[in-house]
Amino acid sequence: LNPTLGRARAMPPSSYRTVGFNGYAVKFSPFVPHRIAISASQNFGIIGNGAQIIGDVDPLTGNFIELCRFHTRDGVYDCAWSEGHENVIISACGDGSVKVWDIANGPQANPLRSLHEHTHEVYAASWNLAGGRDTFLTASWDDTIKLWNLERGESMRTFAEHAYCVYAAEWSPHHADIFASASGDCLLKIWDLRQPHATLSVPVHDYETLCCDWNKWNDCVIATGSVDKTVRLWDIRNPSRELHTLVGHDYAVRRVKCSPHAENVVYTCSYDMTVGMWDWKSPAPLLNRWGHHTEFAVGLDTSCLVEGLVASCGWDEMVHAWNTVDGSPPPIAAMMRAPQAYPPMATASPAPVA
């Protein structure tokens, strides 16, 4: 963590509508404060095109300013910012492809690459946080995870030990060779690139495991979320029993994010249309719960640059960003701003579909 980064100044909540596209993922830029990438799909991701949207939130007004938008032939389910190039981002697409974009260039110059090896939907993407700045992972409904390098047109390795769809793959923020995966086979697996097979396989839930995230302060602690409506915290040194179980959502937990600024804080979003903030070390762990979405809440991220800044998106076509610690008001479901016009670089000619 950068010691020069202080607590965020109070900012009004930001709400933005991705008209015609249902949200699937939001990701904060690791380089530019208040910059957000939105992955979205038409018709709830079942059929139709996708969009990768990039925009900035004005911290003074809360206005979301769309910078660029890239269209795809199939839905976009997730994205990941490069850790080495501030303008590069990848998209996980429903046709099994992974798109590489450069947001400094217009739609006509993108995608930089389209990587197509997965045989089913690509549902998750994660960039290496701890040293391998040109390497990233993708997880797919073809039951596999693939390791890629930005400079290569083909994958470096395929991990095929899950027995069902892989919903999440997350690099360790502490170790460049280690990552975790969560699958519909109810397992959490820990992988080390230096080993031929998964180094740990834990049955973490009784129903499908939809998400996982590493604790940013403790390299042995990881959180998982499931169709069983719970979040569980695990110490991978002793995985026979969970550290804590967080109960409070009414439907499946779609994403869990560990705070980069507080070891004991995690955020969740759920098919019950709410976002939760938890202190997993507290006897009363639920700190706050927001109900600003009117459909499934499926995308969630926390900013590593601005303390307490969180963004969520849902199938209601809404993206919300707000600060959870500076005393500013939370978003409300009624706040829907009309979509703003694209900047000139995105509308000079019809946007191609990649």
mmCIF file of C-alpha atoms in Angstrom:
data_model
loop_
_atom_site.group_PDB
_atom_site.id
_atom_site.type_symbol
_atom_site.label_atom_id
_atom_site.label_comp_id
_atom_site.label_asym_id
_atom_site.label_seq_id
_atom_site.Cartn_x
_atom_site.Cartn_y
_atom_site.Cartn_z
ATOM 1 C CA LEU A 1 0.000 0.000 0.000
ATOM 2 C CA ASN A 2 1.170 3.509 -0.789
ATOM 3 C CA PRO A 3 1.657 5.391 2.499
ATOM 4 C CA THR A 4 1.049 8.707 0.734
ATOM 5 C CA LEU A 5 -2.552 7.774 0.010
ATOM 6 C CA GLY A 6 -4.831 9.220 2.656
ATOM 7 C CA ARG A 7 -8.477 8.850 3.393
ATOM 8 C CA ALA A 8 -10.677 9.885 0.481
ATOM 9 C CA ARG A 9 -12.323 13.286 0.508
ATOM 10 C CA ALA A 10 -16.093 13.176 0.734
ATOM 11 C CA MET A 11 -17.674 12.676 -2.657
ATOM 12 C CA PRO A 12 -21.279 12.400 -3.739
ATOM 13 C CA PRO A 13 -22.385 8.981 -4.987
ATOM 14 C CA SER A 14 -22.159 8.342 -8.707
ATOM 15 C CA SER A 15 -24.878 6.511 -10.625
ATOM 16 C CA TYR A 16 -24.772 5.741 -14.333
ATOM 17 C CA ARG A 17 -27.022 3.747 -16.631
ATOM 18 C CA THR A 18 -25.586 1.487 -19.327
ATOM 19 C CA VAL A 19 -28.708 1.659 -21.485
ATOM 20 C CA GLY A 20 -29.454 -1.617 -23.270
ATOM 21 C CA PHE A 21 -26.592 -3.455 -21.536
ATOM 22 C CA ASN A 22 -26.834 -5.353 -18.256
ATOM 23 C CA GLY A 23 -23.808 -5.010 -16.018
ATOM 24 C CA TYR A 24 -21.584 -7.963 -15.195
ATOM 25 C CA ALA A 25 -18.357 -6.526 -13.760
ATOM 26 C CA VAL A 26 -16.745 -3.293 -12.587
ATOM 27 C CA LYS A 27 -13.010 -2.777 -12.059
ATOM 28 C CA PHE A 28 -11.127 0.253 -10.753
ATOM 29 C CA SER A 29 -7.968 1.314 -12.561
ATOM 30 C CA PRO A 30 -4.787 0.620 -10.559
ATOM 31 C CA PHE A 31 -3.277 3.798 -12.045
ATOM 32 C CA VAL A 32 -5.971 6.490 -12.258
ATOM 33 C CA PRO A 33 -8.143 7.304 -9.203
ATOM 34 C CA HIS A 34 -11.901 7.205 -9.906
ATOM 35 C CA ARG A 35 -11.462 5.463 -13.310
ATOM 36 C CA ILE A 36 -13.790 2.506 -13.751
ATOM 37 C CA ALA A 37 -14.134 -0.232 -16.374
ATOM 38 C CA ILE A 38 -17.607 -1.717 -16.853
ATOM 39 C CA SER A 39 -18.244 -5.068 -18.536
ATOM 40 C CA ALA A 40 -21.800 -5.448 -19.799
ATOM 41 C CA SER A 41 -23.994 -7.597 -22.028
ATOM 42 C CA GLN A 42 -27.271 -7.282 -23.870
ATOM 43 C CA ASN A 43 -30.261 -9.382 -22.779
ATOM 44 C CA PHE A 44 -28.695 -10.349 -19.441
ATOM 45 C CA GLY A 45 -25.805 -12.051 -21.238
ATOM 46 C CA ILE A 46 -27.979 -14.766 -22.734
ATOM 47 C CA ILE A 47 -27.845 -13.538 -26.333
ATOM 48 C CA GLY A 48 -26.634 -10.397 -28.060
ATOM 49 C CA ASN A 49 -23.611 -8.112 -28.072
ATOM 50 C CA GLY A 50 -21.327 -6.992 -25.288
ATOM 51 C CA ALA A 51 -19.678 -3.730 -24.324
ATOM 52 C CA GLN A 52 -16.494 -2.806 -22.511
ATOM 53 C CA ILE A 53 -17.019 0.707 -21.156
ATOM 54 C CA ILE A 54 -14.390 2.976 -19.596
ATOM 55 C CA GLY A 55 -15.204 6.126 -17.669
ATOM 56 C CA ASP A 56 -14.122 8.516 -14.936
ATOM 57 C CA VAL A 57 -16.122 9.558 -11.895
ATOM 58 C CA ASP A 58 -15.819 13.250 -11.044
ATOM 59 C CA PRO A 59 -15.131 13.188 -7.271
ATOM 60 C CA LEU A 60 -16.642 16.663 -6.833
ATOM 61 C CA THR A 61 -19.963 16.121 -8.605
ATOM 62 C CA GLY A 62 -20.315 12.333 -8.859
ATOM 63 C CA ASN A 63 -20.870 12.608 -12.622
ATOM 64 C CA PHE A 64 -19.701 9.594 -14.632
ATOM 65 C CA ILE A 65 -17.910 10.690 -17.811
ATOM 66 C CA GLU A 66 -17.707 7.947 -20.403
ATOM 67 C CA LEU A 67 -14.321 7.969 -22.120
ATOM 68 C CA CYS A 68 -14.658 5.110 -24.579
ATOM 69 C CA ARG A 69 -16.689 2.031 -25.381
ATOM 70 C CA PHE A 70 -15.743 -1.123 -27.275
ATOM 71 C CA HIS A 71 -18.396 -3.474 -28.646
ATOM 72 C CA THR A 72 -18.138 -7.243 -28.981
ATOM 73 C CA ARG A 73 -20.218 -9.829 -30.853
ATOM 74 C CA ASP A 74 -21.028 -11.684 -27.638
ATOM 75 C CA GLY A 75 -21.488 -10.650 -24.016
ATOM 76 C CA VAL A 76 -18.647 -9.340 -21.856
ATOM 77 C CA TYR A 77 -18.619 -10.993 -18.423
ATOM 78 C CA ASP A 78 -15.470 -9.666 -16.775
ATOM 79 C CA CYS A 79 -12.398 -7.520 -17.306
ATOM 80 C CA ALA A 80 -8.973 -6.875 -15.802
ATOM 81 C CA TRP A 81 -6.700 -3.850 -15.981
ATOM 82 C CA SER A 82 -3.066 -4.370 -16.883
ATOM 83 C CA GLU A 83 -0.694 -3.871 -13.971
ATOM 84 C CA GLY A 84 2.047 -2.629 -16.292
ATOM 85 C CA HIS A 85 0.263 -0.466 -18.884
ATOM 86 C CA GLU A 86 -2.292 2.052 -17.633
ATOM 87 C CA ASN A 87 -4.273 2.093 -20.911
ATOM 88 C CA VAL A 88 -4.462 -1.675 -21.469
ATOM 89 C CA ILE A 89 -7.408 -3.781 -20.354
ATOM 90 C CA ILE A 90 -8.668 -7.281 -21.196
ATOM 91 C CA SER A 91 -12.262 -8.487 -21.542
ATOM 92 C CA ALA A 92 -13.645 -11.981 -20.891
ATOM 93 C CA CYS A 93 -16.244 -12.717 -23.578
ATOM 94 C CA GLY A 94 -19.136 -15.077 -24.046
ATOM 95 C CA ASP A 95 -17.837 -16.491 -27.336
ATOM 96 C CA GLY A 96 -14.775 -17.950 -25.593
ATOM 97 C CA SER A 97 -12.476 -15.114 -26.610
ATOM 98 C CA VAL A 98 -10.322 -12.732 -24.610
ATOM 99 C CA LYS A 99 -10.051 -9.227 -26.072
ATOM 100 C CA VAL A 100 -7.078 -6.934 -25.412
ATOM 101 C CA TRP A 101 -7.871 -3.212 -25.696
ATOM 102 C CA ASP A 102 -5.853 0.000 -25.630
ATOM 103 C CA ILE A 103 -8.134 2.750 -24.341
ATOM 104 C CA ALA A 104 -5.781 5.455 -25.636
ATOM 105 C CA ASN A 105 -6.857 4.473 -29.159
ATOM 106 C CA GLY A 106 -10.333 4.617 -30.644
ATOM 107 C CA PRO A 107 -12.582 1.666 -31.512
ATOM 108 C CA GLN A 108 -11.203 1.497 -35.050
ATOM 109 C CA ALA A 109 -7.746 0.601 -33.680
ATOM 110 C CA ASN A 110 -9.066 -2.061 -31.294
ATOM 111 C CA PRO A 111 -8.904 -4.769 -30.176
ATOM 112 C CA LEU A 112 -5.130 -5.087 -30.092
ATOM 113 C CA ARG A 113 -5.603 -8.851 -29.913
ATOM 114 C CA SER A 114 -8.379 -11.413 -29.771
ATOM 115 C CA LEU A 115 -7.270 -14.611 -28.038
ATOM 116 C CA HIS A 116 -9.564 -17.540 -28.721
ATOM 117 C CA GLU A 117 -8.684 -20.855 -27.074
ATOM 118 C CA HIS A 118 -11.461 -21.430 -24.535
ATOM 119 C CA THR A 119 -14.302 -23.551 -25.911
ATOM 120 C CA HIS A 120 -17.066 -21.982 -23.786
ATOM 121 C CA GLU A 121 -17.795 -18.649 -22.137
ATOM 122 C CA VAL A 122 -14.867 -16.883 -20.467
ATOM 123 C CA TYR A 123 -16.276 -15.809 -17.121
ATOM 124 C CA ALA A 124 -13.350 -14.273 -15.232
ATOM 125 C CA ALA A 125 -10.030 -12.512 -15.810
ATOM 126 C CA SER A 126 -7.257 -11.596 -13.380
ATOM 127 C CA TRP A 127 -3.987 -9.746 -13.985
ATOM 128 C CA ASN A 128 -0.852 -10.755 -12.077
ATOM 129 C CA LEU A 129 -0.496 -8.301 -9.188
ATOM 130 C CA ALA A 130 2.801 -9.328 -7.660
ATOM 131 C CA GLY A 131 5.473 -9.117 -10.299
ATOM 132 C CA GLY A 132 4.406 -10.753 -13.549
ATOM 133 C CA ARG A 133 3.141 -7.542 -15.068
ATOM 134 C CA ASP A 134 2.474 -8.988 -18.524
ATOM 135 C CA THR A 135 0.763 -12.193 -17.371
ATOM 136 C CA PHE A 136 -2.898 -12.789 -16.696
ATOM 137 C CA LEU A 137 -5.406 -15.578 -16.105
ATOM 138 C CA THR A 138 -8.777 -16.384 -17.621
ATOM 139 C CA ALA A 139 -11.362 -18.807 -16.232
ATOM 140 C CA SER A 140 -14.071 -20.439 -18.309
ATOM 141 C CA TRP A 141 -17.187 -22.513 -18.367
ATOM 142 C CA ASP A 142 -15.097 -25.098 -20.253
ATOM 143 C CA ASP A 143 -13.818 -26.085 -16.749
ATOM 144 C CA THR A 144 -10.310 -24.697 -17.383
ATOM 145 C CA ILE A 145 -8.064 -21.792 -16.448
ATOM 146 C CA LYS A 146 -5.511 -20.435 -18.897
ATOM 147 C CA LEU A 147 -2.301 -18.499 -18.293
ATOM 148 C CA TRP A 148 -1.420 -15.836 -20.855
ATOM 149 C CA ASN A 149 1.348 -13.350 -21.585
ATOM 150 C CA LEU A 150 0.474 -10.034 -23.195
ATOM 151 C CA GLU A 151 3.259 -10.435 -25.755
ATOM 152 C CA ARG A 152 2.164 -13.885 -26.945
ATOM 153 C CA GLY A 153 -0.723 -14.856 -29.145
ATOM 154 C CA GLU A 154 -1.318 -18.190 -27.466
ATOM 155 C CA SER A 155 -1.705 -19.364 -23.895
ATOM 156 C CA MET A 156 1.318 -20.454 -21.899
ATOM 157 C CA ARG A 157 -0.450 -23.124 -19.848
ATOM 158 C CA THR A 158 -3.870 -24.649 -19.247
ATOM 159 C CA PHE A 159 -5.062 -25.783 -15.806
ATOM 160 C CA ALA A 160 -7.737 -28.465 -16.127
ATOM 161 C CA GLU A 161 -8.371 -30.018 -12.722
ATOM 162 C CA HIS A 162 -11.830 -28.632 -11.945
ATOM 163 C CA ALA A 163 -14.834 -30.825 -12.722
ATOM 164 C CA TYR A 164 -17.261 -28.009 -13.543
ATOM 165 C CA CYS A 165 -17.387 -24.374 -14.674
ATOM 166 C CA VAL A 166 -14.641 -22.189 -13.241
ATOM 167 C CA TYR A 167 -16.266 -18.955 -12.086
ATOM 168 C CA ALA A 168 -13.228 -17.162 -10.684
ATOM 169 C CA ALA A 169 -9.434 -17.175 -10.828
ATOM 170 C CA GLU A 170 -7.572 -14.677 -8.647
ATOM 171 C CA TRP A 171 -3.841 -14.003 -8.461
ATOM 172 C CA SER A 172 -2.336 -13.727 -5.021
ATOM 173 C CA PRO A 173 -1.440 -10.069 -4.338
ATOM 174 C CA HIS A 174 1.607 -11.320 -2.412
ATOM 175 C CA HIS A 175 3.169 -14.007 -4.628
ATOM 176 C CA ALA A 176 3.629 -13.821 -8.400
ATOM 177 C CA ASP A 177 3.464 -17.606 -8.863
ATOM 178 C CA ILE A 178 0.334 -18.338 -6.823
ATOM 179 C CA PHE A 179 -3.352 -18.021 -7.641
ATOM 180 C CA ALA A 180 -6.701 -19.368 -6.466
ATOM 181 C CA SER A 181 -9.733 -20.618 -8.386
ATOM 182 C CA ALA A 182 -13.388 -21.173 -7.472
ATOM 183 C CA SER A 183 -15.694 -23.528 -9.319
ATOM 184 C CA GLY A 184 -19.157 -24.980 -9.580
ATOM 185 C CA ASP A 185 -17.658 -28.227 -8.308
ATOM 186 C CA CYS A 186 -17.742 -26.527 -4.850
ATOM 187 C CA LEU A 187 -13.940 -26.509 -4.637
ATOM 188 C CA LEU A 188 -11.381 -23.815 -3.964
ATOM 189 C CA LYS A 189 -8.050 -24.700 -5.516
ATOM 190 C CA ILE A 190 -4.688 -23.093 -4.846
ATOM 191 C CA TRP A 191 -2.133 -23.236 -7.648
ATOM 192 C CA ASP A 192 1.617 -22.620 -7.809
ATOM 193 C CA LEU A 193 3.037 -22.133 -11.304
ATOM 194 C CA ARG A 194 6.184 -23.964 -10.210
ATOM 195 C CA GLN A 195 4.158 -27.126 -9.548
ATOM 196 C CA PRO A 196 2.507 -29.461 -12.099
ATOM 197 C CA HIS A 197 -0.823 -29.698 -10.242
ATOM 198 C CA ALA A 198 -2.923 -27.744 -7.785
ATOM 199 C CA THR A 199 -1.209 -27.609 -4.400
ATOM 200 C CA LEU A 200 -4.460 -27.497 -2.433
ATOM 201 C CA SER A 201 -8.060 -28.482 -3.149
ATOM 202 C CA VAL A 202 -10.664 -27.628 -0.506
ATOM 203 C CA PRO A 203 -14.440 -28.324 -0.524
ATOM 204 C CA VAL A 204 -15.362 -24.855 0.732
ATOM 205 C CA HIS A 205 -19.159 -24.908 0.262
ATOM 206 C CA ASP A 206 -21.910 -27.473 -0.186
ATOM 207 C CA TYR A 207 -23.181 -25.680 -3.293
ATOM 208 C CA GLU A 208 -21.476 -23.984 -6.231
ATOM 209 C CA THR A 209 -18.621 -21.647 -5.297
ATOM 210 C CA LEU A 210 -19.017 -18.489 -7.388
ATOM 211 C CA CYS A 211 -16.177 -16.246 -6.227
ATOM 212 C CA CYS A 212 -13.012 -15.888 -4.187
ATOM 213 C CA ASP A 213 -10.607 -13.132 -3.197
ATOM 214 C CA TRP A 214 -7.327 -12.947 -1.303
ATOM 215 C CA ASN A 215 -6.855 -10.932 1.832
ATOM 216 C CA LYS A 216 -4.513 -8.063 0.947
ATOM 217 C CA TRP A 217 -2.819 -8.078 4.372
ATOM 218 C CA ASN A 218 -2.434 -11.780 5.098
ATOM 219 C CA ASP A 219 -1.147 -14.013 2.316
ATOM 220 C CA CYS A 220 -2.733 -17.139 3.804
ATOM 221 C CA VAL A 221 -6.308 -15.872 4.156
ATOM 222 C CA ILE A 222 -8.863 -16.091 1.355
ATOM 223 C CA ALA A 223 -12.614 -15.455 1.150
ATOM 224 C CA THR A 224 -15.123 -17.502 -0.857
ATOM 225 C CA GLY A 225 -18.765 -16.886 -1.775
ATOM 226 C CA SER A 226 -21.385 -19.388 -2.822
ATOM 227 C CA VAL A 227 -24.864 -20.239 -3.983
ATOM 228 C CA ASP A 228 -25.449 -21.235 -0.352
ATOM 229 C CA LYS A 229 -25.755 -17.454 0.438
ATOM 230 C CA THR A 230 -22.658 -17.364 2.658
ATOM 231 C CA VAL A 231 -19.118 -16.031 2.590
ATOM 232 C CA ARG A 232 -16.435 -18.076 4.289
ATOM 233 C CA LEU A 233 -12.936 -17.041 5.327
ATOM 234 C CA TRP A 234 -10.172 -19.638 5.125
ATOM 235 C CA ASP A 235 -6.582 -19.992 6.261
ATOM 236 C CA ILE A 236 -4.945 -22.127 3.596
ATOM 237 C CA ARG A 237 -2.389 -23.377 6.133
ATOM 238 C CA ASN A 238 -5.226 -25.141 7.987
ATOM 239 C CA PRO A 239 -8.134 -25.570 5.554
ATOM 240 C CA SER A 240 -9.939 -28.291 7.487
ATOM 241 C CA ARG A 241 -12.263 -25.667 8.996
ATOM 242 C CA GLU A 242 -13.193 -22.138 7.983
ATOM 243 C CA LEU A 243 -12.068 -19.169 10.095
ATOM 244 C CA HIS A 244 -15.452 -17.446 9.895
ATOM 245 C CA THR A 245 -18.766 -17.702 8.053
ATOM 246 C CA LEU A 246 -20.665 -14.552 7.135
ATOM 247 C CA VAL A 247 -24.451 -15.033 6.980
ATOM 248 C CA GLY A 248 -26.891 -12.352 5.881
ATOM 249 C CA HIS A 249 -27.568 -12.479 2.150
ATOM 250 C CA ASP A 250 -30.880 -13.937 0.991
ATOM 251 C CA TYR A 251 -29.593 -15.412 -2.276
ATOM 252 C CA ALA A 252 -26.304 -16.475 -3.845
ATOM 253 C CA VAL A 253 -23.193 -14.365 -3.219
ATOM 254 C CA ARG A 254 -21.914 -13.421 -6.658
ATOM 255 C CA ARG A 255 -18.718 -11.561 -5.699
ATOM 256 C CA VAL A 256 -16.570 -11.025 -2.644
ATOM 257 C CA LYS A 257 -13.809 -8.403 -2.396
ATOM 258 C CA CYS A 258 -11.338 -7.989 0.445
ATOM 259 C CA SER A 259 -10.571 -4.378 1.314
ATOM 260 C CA PRO A 260 -7.074 -3.233 0.315
ATOM 261 C CA HIS A 261 -7.125 -0.784 3.243
ATOM 262 C CA ALA A 262 -8.397 -2.856 6.183
ATOM 263 C CA GLU A 263 -7.465 -6.469 6.927
ATOM 264 C CA ASN A 264 -10.797 -7.336 8.532
ATOM 265 C CA VAL A 265 -13.181 -5.745 5.972
ATOM 266 C CA VAL A 266 -14.793 -7.544 3.047
ATOM 267 C CA TYR A 267 -17.478 -6.443 0.596
ATOM 268 C CA THR A 268 -20.047 -8.648 -1.117
ATOM 269 C CA CYS A 269 -22.761 -8.434 -3.737
ATOM 270 C CA SER A 270 -25.585 -10.872 -4.222
ATOM 271 C CA TYR A 271 -28.489 -12.002 -6.332
ATOM 272 C CA ASP A 272 -30.632 -10.552 -3.527
ATOM 273 C CA MET A 273 -29.814 -7.162 -5.169
ATOM 274 C CA THR A 274 -27.781 -5.871 -2.223
ATOM 275 C CA VAL A 275 -24.158 -4.974 -1.489
ATOM 276 C CA GLY A 276 -22.753 -5.773 1.955
ATOM 277 C CA MET A 277 -19.820 -4.508 4.021
ATOM 278 C CA TRP A 278 -18.528 -6.853 6.713
ATOM 279 C CA ASP A 279 -15.989 -7.018 9.526
ATOM 280 C CA TRP A 280 -15.217 -10.713 9.554
ATOM 281 C CA LYS A 281 -13.402 -10.500 12.905
ATOM 282 C CA SER A 282 -16.344 -8.881 14.706
ATOM 283 C CA PRO A 283 -19.042 -10.795 16.639
ATOM 284 C CA ALA A 284 -21.582 -8.640 14.744
ATOM 285 C CA PRO A 285 -19.908 -8.721 11.318
ATOM 286 C CA LEU A 286 -22.438 -6.954 9.076
ATOM 287 C CA LEU A 287 -21.414 -3.290 9.063
ATOM 288 C CA ASN A 288 -23.671 -2.025 6.307
ATOM 289 C CA ARG A 289 -25.952 -3.188 3.550
ATOM 290 C CA TRP A 290 -27.036 -1.173 0.528
ATOM 291 C CA GLY A 291 -30.104 -1.891 -1.596
ATOM 292 C CA HIS A 292 -29.605 0.497 -4.511
ATOM 293 C CA HIS A 293 -29.926 -2.155 -7.233
ATOM 294 C CA THR A 294 -33.303 -3.311 -8.540
ATOM 295 C CA GLU A 295 -32.010 -6.488 -10.207
ATOM 296 C CA PHE A 296 -29.243 -8.988 -9.443
ATOM 297 C CA ALA A 297 -26.096 -7.225 -8.153
ATOM 298 C CA VAL A 298 -23.293 -9.081 -9.940
ATOM 299 C CA GLY A 299 -20.289 -6.750 -10.241
ATOM 300 C CA LEU A 300 -18.234 -5.327 -7.372
ATOM 301 C CA ASP A 301 -14.812 -3.777 -6.834
ATOM 302 C CA THR A 302 -12.858 -1.740 -4.300
ATOM 303 C CA SER A 303 -10.331 0.951 -5.200
ATOM 304 C CA CYS A 304 -6.723 0.429 -4.136
ATOM 305 C CA LEU A 305 -6.050 4.164 -4.651
ATOM 306 C CA VAL A 306 -8.947 5.759 -2.744
ATOM 307 C CA GLU A 307 -9.770 4.379 0.678
ATOM 308 C CA GLY A 308 -13.367 3.215 1.015
ATOM 309 C CA LEU A 309 -14.306 3.757 -2.639
ATOM 310 C CA VAL A 310 -16.520 0.943 -3.922
ATOM 311 C CA ALA A 311 -18.365 0.336 -7.206
ATOM 312 C CA SER A 312 -21.142 -2.106 -8.054
ATOM 313 C CA CYS A 313 -23.165 -2.985 -11.125
ATOM 314 C CA GLY A 314 -26.201 -5.114 -11.797
ATOM 315 C CA TRP A 315 -28.683 -6.464 -14.262
ATOM 316 C CA ASP A 316 -30.718 -3.270 -13.762
ATOM 317 C CA GLU A 317 -28.277 -1.539 -16.181
ATOM 318 C CA MET A 318 -26.991 0.598 -13.299
ATOM 319 C CA VAL A 319 -23.438 1.260 -12.132
ATOM 320 C CA HIS A 320 -22.951 2.920 -8.749
ATOM 321 C CA ALA A 321 -19.783 4.237 -7.091
ATOM 322 C CA TRP A 322 -19.675 5.601 -3.549
ATOM 323 C CA ASN A 323 -17.366 5.959 -0.582
ATOM 324 C CA THR A 324 -18.124 3.710 2.361
ATOM 325 C CA VAL A 325 -15.906 5.371 4.994
ATOM 326 C CA ASP A 326 -15.815 9.149 4.439
ATOM 327 C CA GLY A 327 -19.360 9.917 5.579
ATOM 328 C CA SER A 328 -20.711 10.709 2.116
ATOM 329 C CA PRO A 329 -24.249 9.519 1.298
ATOM 330 C CA PRO A 330 -24.793 6.134 -0.352
ATOM 331 C CA PRO A 331 -26.422 5.713 -3.764
ATOM 332 C CA ILE A 332 -30.152 5.145 -4.056
ATOM 333 C CA ALA A 333 -32.062 3.121 -6.617
ATOM 334 C CA ALA A 334 -33.936 6.152 -7.926
ATOM 335 C CA MET A 335 -30.754 7.942 -9.029
ATOM 336 C CA MET A 336 -30.606 7.346 -12.774
ATOM 337 C CA ARG A 337 -28.794 9.845 -14.928
ATOM 338 C CA ALA A 338 -29.390 9.894 -18.652
ATOM 339 C CA PRO A 339 -26.510 8.369 -20.623
ATOM 340 C CA GLN A 340 -23.940 10.950 -21.666
ATOM 341 C CA ALA A 341 -22.692 11.362 -25.200
ATOM 342 C CA TYR A 342 -19.561 9.557 -26.278
ATOM 343 C CA PRO A 343 -16.439 11.686 -26.660
ATOM 344 C CA PRO A 344 -15.424 12.461 -30.276
ATOM 345 C CA MET A 345 -12.896 9.645 -30.495
ATOM 346 C CA ALA A 346 -15.656 7.081 -29.938
ATOM 347 C CA THR A 347 -18.178 8.517 -32.372
ATOM 348 C CA ALA A 348 -16.140 9.762 -35.290
ATOM 349 C CA SER A 349 -17.233 6.638 -37.183
ATOM 350 C CA PRO A 350 -19.517 3.699 -36.424
ATOM 351 C CA ALA A 351 -17.983 1.565 -33.702
ATOM 352 C CA PRO A 352 -16.853 -1.822 -35.014
ATOM 353 C CA VAL A 353 -17.899 -5.015 -33.295
ATOM 354 C CA ALA A 354 -14.967 -7.202 -32.312
#
